[in-house]
Amino acid sequence: MIFIREEDRVAAEGRKKRLLTIYIAIASLFVIAALLLLFLSPDRYQPYMAVTIVLTIAFGCYSVFFFSVQYDFAKKTDRLLDKVLSALPEREYGVFIKELDSLTYEGIEMRTFRFLLPDGERDVHHYQGDISLKEGVKYIVEIRAGVLYELAEMGERDEKEIS
Amino acid sequence: MKKRFLDSLPSDWIKYLVVIVLSVFLWLWVFGLYHAPKETEKLEVFYAGVVNDYEVEDIAAEAVGVKLVSISSAYPRTGNAFDEKYSLVALTASDVVIVPKEIADETDCERAFEPIVGIEGEAYNRNGVQYGVYLSSERKQALSAYFTFEYDEYIVFAVAASMNSGQVTNHSFTLIEWLVG
């Protein structure tokens, strides 16, 4: 089962661009609204100023959320998928030992599995897709940049081929 | 996304707080600056004496039709650097000056004040030209709620350096008309 495909990377890149476009559109609307409120305000400008302050707080908080959470996540996802798909594949067989607590890798929280590979124990991150692994069972795993790219249960034929 | 947002709050709350505080102060400053009265929309009055009630500023602004009238004052002859304030604040930065006759007599009216034409009231002349108007005793009585008049005679002048004394607007003369009744 392959977990990460080129389409995922393209989708992540598209999502990043779409988010940025929406943000720029909202920012432009905010700037226009704020300038209109300023330039059209009469001498008794307090209500106009109050509306502008509320708009600015809303836009400012959205900006903080956007750059700290929303866009930041999209950017990190895109970067991670880029890194995974361009990394050298490591195809190994290994025994699944246990699932660890979710860990953040490249800024993204992911499930983490511990495998016993021929060169020792190794923690592998799982980006997406539901899987349930059985402890003590041998799997063929393809790891790219520390992330599980492909996984298959190991049959007798595979074992003979590898040995 | 909600979980990620909630997870980010412990480290990012300070950013939200900064945004809120900055938004308030930024727009208070920008709106204040944008609506600040221009030189031709405000009048600076210098009074040589004690101002009892600054509410007269709002009354005068409404009467003259400007956005702002602000009064600065200095008590004459008490060793409080009156002469310096008079020459720096009254004769250069103000639009209208109200001083006792004793002070007016010592002032170089030809250079400091704009000649006044067509305002009713007792004229204060210098070399045959009217530079000021006396405050009548009725007007002093009427204005006594706002000003303390300790001298017998007070004269109102329009400062020559002011752009409201005929250069751009005639607000100084309108205020003088209102003051002398």
GROMACS .gro file of C-alpha atoms in nm, chain A residues 15 30 34-35 37-45 48-49 52-53 56-57 59-62 64-66 68-70 73 109, chain B residues 1-8 12 15-17 19-36 67:
model
   62
   15ARG     CA    1  -0.379   2.435  -0.139
   30PHE     CA    2  -0.957   4.511   0.449
   34ALA     CA    3  -1.017   5.082   0.631
   35LEU     CA    4  -0.912   5.359   0.392
   37LEU     CA    5  -1.373   5.450   0.659
   38LEU     CA    6  -1.084   5.687   0.727
   39PHE     CA    7  -1.134   5.916   0.428
   40LEU     CA    8  -1.514   5.924   0.448
   41SER     CA    9  -1.527   5.982   0.822
   42PRO     CA   10  -1.685   6.311   0.928
   43ASP     CA   11  -1.555   6.541   1.204
   44ARG     CA   12  -1.733   6.330   1.462
   45TYR     CA   13  -1.536   6.026   1.352
   48TYR     CA   14  -1.603   5.516   1.203
   49MET     CA   15  -1.288   5.473   1.406
   52THR     CA   16  -1.205   5.039   1.172
   53ILE     CA   17  -1.051   4.919   1.498
   56THR     CA   18  -0.833   4.569   1.211
   57ILE     CA   19  -0.848   4.345   1.517
   59PHE     CA   20  -0.800   4.100   1.025
   60GLY     CA   21  -0.495   4.111   1.253
   61CYS     CA   22  -0.608   3.803   1.448
   62TYR     CA   23  -0.688   3.625   1.121
   64VAL     CA   24  -0.179   3.570   1.311
   65PHE     CA   25  -0.390   3.255   1.275
   66PHE     CA   26  -0.314   3.237   0.903
   68SER     CA   27   0.102   3.072   1.255
   69VAL     CA   28  -0.142   2.790   1.189
   70GLN     CA   29  -0.324   2.766   0.857
   73PHE     CA   30   0.065   2.397   0.812
  109GLU     CA   31   0.213   1.578   1.388
  164MET     CA   32  -0.751   2.297   1.215
  165LYS     CA   33  -0.936   2.380   1.537
  166LYS     CA   34  -0.705   2.148   1.731
  167ARG     CA   35  -0.400   2.305   1.572
  168PHE     CA   36  -0.535   2.651   1.658
  169LEU     CA   37  -0.596   2.552   2.021
  170ASP     CA   38  -0.250   2.394   2.038
  171SER     CA   39  -0.093   2.714   1.907
  175ASP     CA   40   0.076   3.260   2.017
  178LYS     CA   41   0.068   3.787   1.919
  179TYR     CA   42  -0.311   3.820   1.936
  180LEU     CA   43  -0.277   4.055   2.232
  182VAL     CA   44  -0.251   4.286   1.744
  183ILE     CA   45  -0.544   4.405   1.958
  184VAL     CA   46  -0.344   4.669   2.144
  185LEU     CA   47  -0.165   4.794   1.830
  186SER     CA   48  -0.492   4.815   1.635
  187VAL     CA   49  -0.647   5.041   1.896
  188PHE     CA   50  -0.348   5.274   1.931
  189LEU     CA   51  -0.269   5.284   1.559
  190TRP     CA   52  -0.619   5.394   1.457
  191LEU     CA   53  -0.656   5.636   1.749
  192TRP     CA   54  -0.339   5.803   1.625
  193VAL     CA   55  -0.426   5.790   1.251
  194PHE     CA   56  -0.782   5.922   1.294
  195GLY     CA   57  -0.659   6.189   1.536
  196LEU     CA   58  -0.392   6.297   1.290
  197TYR     CA   59  -0.629   6.291   0.991
  198HIS     CA   60  -0.893   6.498   1.168
  199ALA     CA   61  -0.655   6.732   1.348
  230LYS     CA   62  -1.295   7.342   1.477
   0.00000   0.00000   0.00000
